[in-house]
Coordinates of C-alpha atoms and ligand atoms in Angstrom, one line a residue:
X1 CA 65.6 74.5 56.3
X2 CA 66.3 74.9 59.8
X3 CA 70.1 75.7 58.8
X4 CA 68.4 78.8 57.4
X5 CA 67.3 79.5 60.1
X6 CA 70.2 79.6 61.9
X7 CA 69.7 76.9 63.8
X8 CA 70.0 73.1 63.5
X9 CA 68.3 71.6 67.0
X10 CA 64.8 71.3 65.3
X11 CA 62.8 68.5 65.2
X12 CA 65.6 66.6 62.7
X13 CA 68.0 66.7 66.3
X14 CA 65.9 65.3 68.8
X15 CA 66.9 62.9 71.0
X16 CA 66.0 59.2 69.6
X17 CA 68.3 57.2 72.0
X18 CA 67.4 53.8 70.9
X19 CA 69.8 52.6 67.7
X20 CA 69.1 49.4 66.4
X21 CA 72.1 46.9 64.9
X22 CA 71.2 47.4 61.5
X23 CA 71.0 51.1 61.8
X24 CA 74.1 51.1 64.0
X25 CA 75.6 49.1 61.8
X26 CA 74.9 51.7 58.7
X27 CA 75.7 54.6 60.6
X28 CA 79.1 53.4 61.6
X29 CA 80.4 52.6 58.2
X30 CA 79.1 56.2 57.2
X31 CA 80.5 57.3 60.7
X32 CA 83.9 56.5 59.6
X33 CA 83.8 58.5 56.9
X34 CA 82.0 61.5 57.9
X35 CA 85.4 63.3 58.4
X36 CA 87.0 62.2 55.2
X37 CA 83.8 63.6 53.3
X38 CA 83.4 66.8 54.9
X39 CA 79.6 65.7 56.3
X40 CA 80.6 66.8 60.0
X41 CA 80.0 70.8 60.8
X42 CA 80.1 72.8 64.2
X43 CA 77.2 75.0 65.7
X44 CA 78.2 77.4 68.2
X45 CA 75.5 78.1 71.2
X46 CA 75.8 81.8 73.2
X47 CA 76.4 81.2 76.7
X48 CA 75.0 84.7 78.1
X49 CA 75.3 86.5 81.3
X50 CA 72.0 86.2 82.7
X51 CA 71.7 89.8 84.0
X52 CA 72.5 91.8 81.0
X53 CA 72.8 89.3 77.8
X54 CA 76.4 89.7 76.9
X55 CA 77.9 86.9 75.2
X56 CA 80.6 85.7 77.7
X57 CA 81.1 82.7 75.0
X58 CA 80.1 79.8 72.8
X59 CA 79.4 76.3 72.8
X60 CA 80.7 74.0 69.8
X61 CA 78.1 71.3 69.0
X62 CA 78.5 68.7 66.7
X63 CA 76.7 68.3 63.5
X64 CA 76.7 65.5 61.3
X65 CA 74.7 65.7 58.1
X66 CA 75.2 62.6 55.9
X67 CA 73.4 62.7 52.1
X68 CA 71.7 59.2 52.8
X69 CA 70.8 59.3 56.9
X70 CA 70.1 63.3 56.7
X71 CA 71.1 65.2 60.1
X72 CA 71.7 62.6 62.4
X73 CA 71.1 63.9 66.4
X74 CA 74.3 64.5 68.2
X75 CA 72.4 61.8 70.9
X76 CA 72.7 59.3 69.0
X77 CA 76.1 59.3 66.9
X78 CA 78.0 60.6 69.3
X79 CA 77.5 57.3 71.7
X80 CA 78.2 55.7 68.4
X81 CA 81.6 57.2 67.7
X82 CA 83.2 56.7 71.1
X83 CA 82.1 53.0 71.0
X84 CA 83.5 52.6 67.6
X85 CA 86.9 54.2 68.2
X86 CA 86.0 56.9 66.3
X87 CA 85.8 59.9 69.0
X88 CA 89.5 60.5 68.9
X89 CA 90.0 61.6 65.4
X90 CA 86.5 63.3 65.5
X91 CA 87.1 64.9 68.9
X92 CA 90.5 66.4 67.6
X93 CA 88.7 67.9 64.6
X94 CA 86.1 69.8 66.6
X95 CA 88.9 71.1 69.4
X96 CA 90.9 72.6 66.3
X97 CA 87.9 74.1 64.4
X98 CA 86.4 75.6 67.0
X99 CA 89.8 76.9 69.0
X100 CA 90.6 78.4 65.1
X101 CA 86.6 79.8 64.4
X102 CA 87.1 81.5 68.2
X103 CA 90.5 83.8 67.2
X104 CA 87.5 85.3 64.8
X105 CA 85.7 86.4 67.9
X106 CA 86.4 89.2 70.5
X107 CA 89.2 88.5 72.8
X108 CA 86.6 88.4 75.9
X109 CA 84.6 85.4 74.2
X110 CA 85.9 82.1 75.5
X111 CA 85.0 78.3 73.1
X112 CA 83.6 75.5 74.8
X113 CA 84.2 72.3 73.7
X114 CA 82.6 69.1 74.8
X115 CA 85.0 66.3 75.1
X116 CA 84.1 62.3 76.0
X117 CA 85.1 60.6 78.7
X118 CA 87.0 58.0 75.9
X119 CA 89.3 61.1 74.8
X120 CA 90.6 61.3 78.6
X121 CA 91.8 58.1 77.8
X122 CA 94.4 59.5 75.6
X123 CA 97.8 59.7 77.4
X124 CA 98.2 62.4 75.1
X125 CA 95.6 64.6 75.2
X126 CA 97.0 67.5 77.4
X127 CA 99.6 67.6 74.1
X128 CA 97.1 67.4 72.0
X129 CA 95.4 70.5 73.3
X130 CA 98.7 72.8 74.1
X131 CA 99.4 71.9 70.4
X132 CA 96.0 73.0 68.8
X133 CA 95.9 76.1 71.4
X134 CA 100.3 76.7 69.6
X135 CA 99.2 76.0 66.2
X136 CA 96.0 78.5 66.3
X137 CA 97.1 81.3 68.2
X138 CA 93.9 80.6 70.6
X139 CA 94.9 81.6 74.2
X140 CA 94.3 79.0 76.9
X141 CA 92.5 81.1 79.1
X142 CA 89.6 81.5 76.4
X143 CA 89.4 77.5 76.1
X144 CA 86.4 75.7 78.5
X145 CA 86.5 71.7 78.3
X146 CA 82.9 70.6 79.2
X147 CA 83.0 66.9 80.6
X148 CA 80.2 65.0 82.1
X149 CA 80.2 63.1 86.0
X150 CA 80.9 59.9 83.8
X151 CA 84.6 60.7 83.9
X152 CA 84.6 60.2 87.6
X153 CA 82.7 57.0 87.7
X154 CA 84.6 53.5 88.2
X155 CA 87.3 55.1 89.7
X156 CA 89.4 56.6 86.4
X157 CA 92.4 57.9 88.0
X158 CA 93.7 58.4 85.0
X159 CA 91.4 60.6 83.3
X160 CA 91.6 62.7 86.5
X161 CA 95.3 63.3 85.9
X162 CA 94.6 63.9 82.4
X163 CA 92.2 66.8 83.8
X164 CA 95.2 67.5 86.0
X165 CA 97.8 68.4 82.9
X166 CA 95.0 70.4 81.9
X167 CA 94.2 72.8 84.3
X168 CA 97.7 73.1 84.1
X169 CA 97.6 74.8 80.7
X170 CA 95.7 77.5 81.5
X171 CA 92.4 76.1 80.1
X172 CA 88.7 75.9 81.9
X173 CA 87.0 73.1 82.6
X174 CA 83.1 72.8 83.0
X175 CA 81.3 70.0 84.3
X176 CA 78.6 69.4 81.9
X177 CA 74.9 68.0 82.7
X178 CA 75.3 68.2 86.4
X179 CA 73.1 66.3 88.6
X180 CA 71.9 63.6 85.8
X181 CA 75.3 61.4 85.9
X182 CA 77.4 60.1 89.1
X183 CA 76.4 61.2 92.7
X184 CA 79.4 61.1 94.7
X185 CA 80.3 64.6 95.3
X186 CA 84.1 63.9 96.3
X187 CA 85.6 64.5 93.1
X188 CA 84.2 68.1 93.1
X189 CA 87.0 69.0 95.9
X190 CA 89.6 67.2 93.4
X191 CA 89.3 68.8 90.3
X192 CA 88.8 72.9 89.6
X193 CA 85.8 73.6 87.6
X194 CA 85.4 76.8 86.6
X195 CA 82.1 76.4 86.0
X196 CA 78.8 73.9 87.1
X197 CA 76.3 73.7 83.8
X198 CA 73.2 72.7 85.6
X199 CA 70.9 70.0 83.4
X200 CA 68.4 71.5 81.5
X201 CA 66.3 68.7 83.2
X202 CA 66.1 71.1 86.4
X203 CA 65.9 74.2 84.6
X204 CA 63.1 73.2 82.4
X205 CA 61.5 72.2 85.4
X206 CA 61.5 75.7 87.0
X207 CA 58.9 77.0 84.7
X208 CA 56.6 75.3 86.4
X209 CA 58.5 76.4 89.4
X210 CA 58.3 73.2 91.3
X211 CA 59.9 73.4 94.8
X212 CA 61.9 70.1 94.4
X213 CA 63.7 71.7 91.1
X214 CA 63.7 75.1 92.7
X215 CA 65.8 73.5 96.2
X216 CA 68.1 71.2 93.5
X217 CA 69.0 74.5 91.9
X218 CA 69.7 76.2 95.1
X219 CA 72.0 73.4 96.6
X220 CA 73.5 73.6 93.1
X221 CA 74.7 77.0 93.1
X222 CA 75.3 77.1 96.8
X223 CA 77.7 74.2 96.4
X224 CA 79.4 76.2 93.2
X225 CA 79.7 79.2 96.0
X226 CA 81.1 77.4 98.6
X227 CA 83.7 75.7 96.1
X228 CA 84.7 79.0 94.4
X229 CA 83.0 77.6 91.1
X230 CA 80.0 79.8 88.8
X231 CA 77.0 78.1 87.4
X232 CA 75.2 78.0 83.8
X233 CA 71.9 76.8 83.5
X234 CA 70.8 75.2 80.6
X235 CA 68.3 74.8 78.1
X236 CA 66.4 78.7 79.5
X237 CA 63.4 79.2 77.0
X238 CA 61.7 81.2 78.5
X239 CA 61.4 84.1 80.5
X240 CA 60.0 82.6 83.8
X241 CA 63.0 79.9 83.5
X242 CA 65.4 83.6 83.1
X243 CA 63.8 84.9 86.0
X244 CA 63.5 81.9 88.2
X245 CA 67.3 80.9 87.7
X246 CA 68.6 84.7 88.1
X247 CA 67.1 84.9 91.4
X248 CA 68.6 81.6 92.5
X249 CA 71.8 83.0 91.8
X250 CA 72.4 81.3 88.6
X251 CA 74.6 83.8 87.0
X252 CA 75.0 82.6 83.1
X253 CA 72.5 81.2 80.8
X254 CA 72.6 79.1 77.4
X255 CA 69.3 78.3 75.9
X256 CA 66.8 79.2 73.2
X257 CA 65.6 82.0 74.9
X258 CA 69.1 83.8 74.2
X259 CA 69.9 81.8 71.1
X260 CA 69.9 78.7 69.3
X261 CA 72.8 76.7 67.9
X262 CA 73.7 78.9 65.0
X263 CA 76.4 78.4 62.0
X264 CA 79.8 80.0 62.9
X265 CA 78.9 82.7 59.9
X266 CA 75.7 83.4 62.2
X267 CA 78.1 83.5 65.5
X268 CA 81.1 85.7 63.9
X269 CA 77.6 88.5 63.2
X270 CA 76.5 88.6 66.4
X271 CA 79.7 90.9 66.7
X272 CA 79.0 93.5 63.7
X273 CA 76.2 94.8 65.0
X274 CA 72.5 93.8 64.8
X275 CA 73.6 91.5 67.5
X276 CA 70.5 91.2 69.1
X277 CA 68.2 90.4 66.3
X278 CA 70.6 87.7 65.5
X279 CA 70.8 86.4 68.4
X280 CA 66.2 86.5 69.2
Ligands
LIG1 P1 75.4 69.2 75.9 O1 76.9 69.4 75.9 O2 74.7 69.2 77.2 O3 74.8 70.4 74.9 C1 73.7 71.1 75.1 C2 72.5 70.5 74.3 O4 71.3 71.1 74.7 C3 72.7 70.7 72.8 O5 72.1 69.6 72.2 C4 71.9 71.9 72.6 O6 71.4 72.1 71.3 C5 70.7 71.7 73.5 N1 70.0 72.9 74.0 C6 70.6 74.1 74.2 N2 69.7 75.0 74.6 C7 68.5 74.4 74.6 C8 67.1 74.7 75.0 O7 66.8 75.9 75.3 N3 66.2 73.8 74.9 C9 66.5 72.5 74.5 N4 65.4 71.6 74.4 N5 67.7 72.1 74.2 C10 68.7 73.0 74.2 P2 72.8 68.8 71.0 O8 73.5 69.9 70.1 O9 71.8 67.9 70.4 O10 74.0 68.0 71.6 C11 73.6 66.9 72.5 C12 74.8 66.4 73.2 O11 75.8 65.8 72.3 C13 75.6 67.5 73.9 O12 75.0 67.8 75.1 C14 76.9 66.8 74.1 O13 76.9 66.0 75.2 C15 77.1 66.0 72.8 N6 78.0 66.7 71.9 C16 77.7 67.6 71.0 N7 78.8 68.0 70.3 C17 79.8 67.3 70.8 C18 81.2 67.2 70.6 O14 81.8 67.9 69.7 N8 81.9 66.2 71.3 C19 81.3 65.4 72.2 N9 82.1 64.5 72.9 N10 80.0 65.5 72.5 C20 79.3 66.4 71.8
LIG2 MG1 78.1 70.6 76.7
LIG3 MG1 75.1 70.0 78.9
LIG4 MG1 72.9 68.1 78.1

């Protein structure tokens, strides 16, 4: 089982965009009760300082295992849950269990946690997030947000002022799958990223070290530079990716090459020794 092997992004999670009704229609009644029944789970992914492997933190991925659909891919319920209201409640779940699951970890490790463009909605999302940061003792400063260029599209003032009360907090925020949503650029000099996650698209690309994907990468992280802002690349597998994004200045990595998605039981090891082999 690919949870033994401390993973969970085998072949089960691949991407299989296209949902018809009927199986959208199952897989939102067993959506809404997912919670309720204890089917939903978190992975956490190392995000790695490319140079010397440390763990600088974790991503939380969503997992959804339901006894009649199996694992259902992140891809498609996910899409699923924000159309059918459902992101809120779910999205509130994964901020406090894996702000609770990171006081386990050393006090250098920081959470990430991916978070919709529908949850921005929220006029009260900012107190949503000082509360769960209160109530588990997690300090802001070792909380990322990852969101997406969508929350910049159609002009969404609001969720921009949402991102505002945020910063505000102390938390990071990460701009997750760059260069596959929204082009306009001007929201970059509106908002403080910490942190660029270049899209595994380009990265994956790099192995076979193409000089389109090679310039994208370089404008990325120049741009980053410029804007006081670091970059992850995602999705590394392998070592030609590693040495192709180090030496475009691509400081931090998450991928298989450094470790998959792994259980929090698996994550909390990776500090009490044997860290390494845990992580390969
Ligand atoms: P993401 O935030 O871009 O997460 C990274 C995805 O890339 C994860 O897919 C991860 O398993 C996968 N990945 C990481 N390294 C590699 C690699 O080396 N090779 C390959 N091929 N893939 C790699 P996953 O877990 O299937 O999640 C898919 C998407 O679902 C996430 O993309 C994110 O947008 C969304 N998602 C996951 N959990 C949550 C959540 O709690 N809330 C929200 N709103 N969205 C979530
Ligand atoms: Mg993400
Ligand atoms: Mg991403
Ligand atoms: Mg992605």
């Amino acid at each position: 089982r690919a949870k033994d092997l401390g993973g969970g992004t085998f072949q089960a999670y691949e991407p299989q965009l296209h949902v018809d009704a009927d199986e959208r229609r199952v897989m939102e009644i067993a959506l809404r009760r997912a919670l309720a029944n204890g089917e939903l789970h978190l992975n956490y992914q190392p995000v790695v300082t490319g140079e010397t492997g440390a763990i600088e933190g974790f991503e939380a991925l969503l997992r959804w295992t339901n006894p009649q659909l199996g694992n259902v891919s992140p891809a498609k319920f996910i899409p699923l849950a924000e159309q059918a209201r459902l992101i809120g409640p779910i999205g509130e779940w994964v901020l406090r269990t894996a702000c609770q699951e990171a006081t386990r970890w050393p006090s250098t490790v920081r959470v990430a946690v991916n978070v919709s463009f529908e949850q921005l909605h929220n006029r009260n999302f900012a107190k949503l997030v000082a509360a769960v940061l209160q109530e588990t003792g997690l300090p802001a400063s070792r909380l990322e947000l990852e969101v997406t260029e969508s929350v910049f599209m159609n002009e969404a003032p609001h969720a921009v002022a949402v991102l505002r009360e945020l910063l505000a907090l102390g938390i990071k925020l990460s701009l997750d799958d760059f260069g596959t949503g929204y082009s306009s650029l001007g929201y970059l000099s509106r908002t403080k990223f910490s942190t660029i996650k270049i899209d595994r698209s380009f990265v994956q690309g790099a192995a076979s070290n193409t000089p389109e994907n090679v310039a994208i990468i370089r404008a990325v992280v120049a741009l980053a530079d410029s804007l006081g802002m670091s970059t992850t690349a995602e999705g590394v597998e392998t070592d030609d990716e590693l040495a192709m994004i180090r030496q475009l200045g691509c400081r931090k990595v998450q991928g298989y090459l450094f470790g998959r998605p792994m259980s929090a039981a698996d994550a909390r090891a990776l500090f009490s020794g044997n860290a390494r082999s845990a992580a390969a």
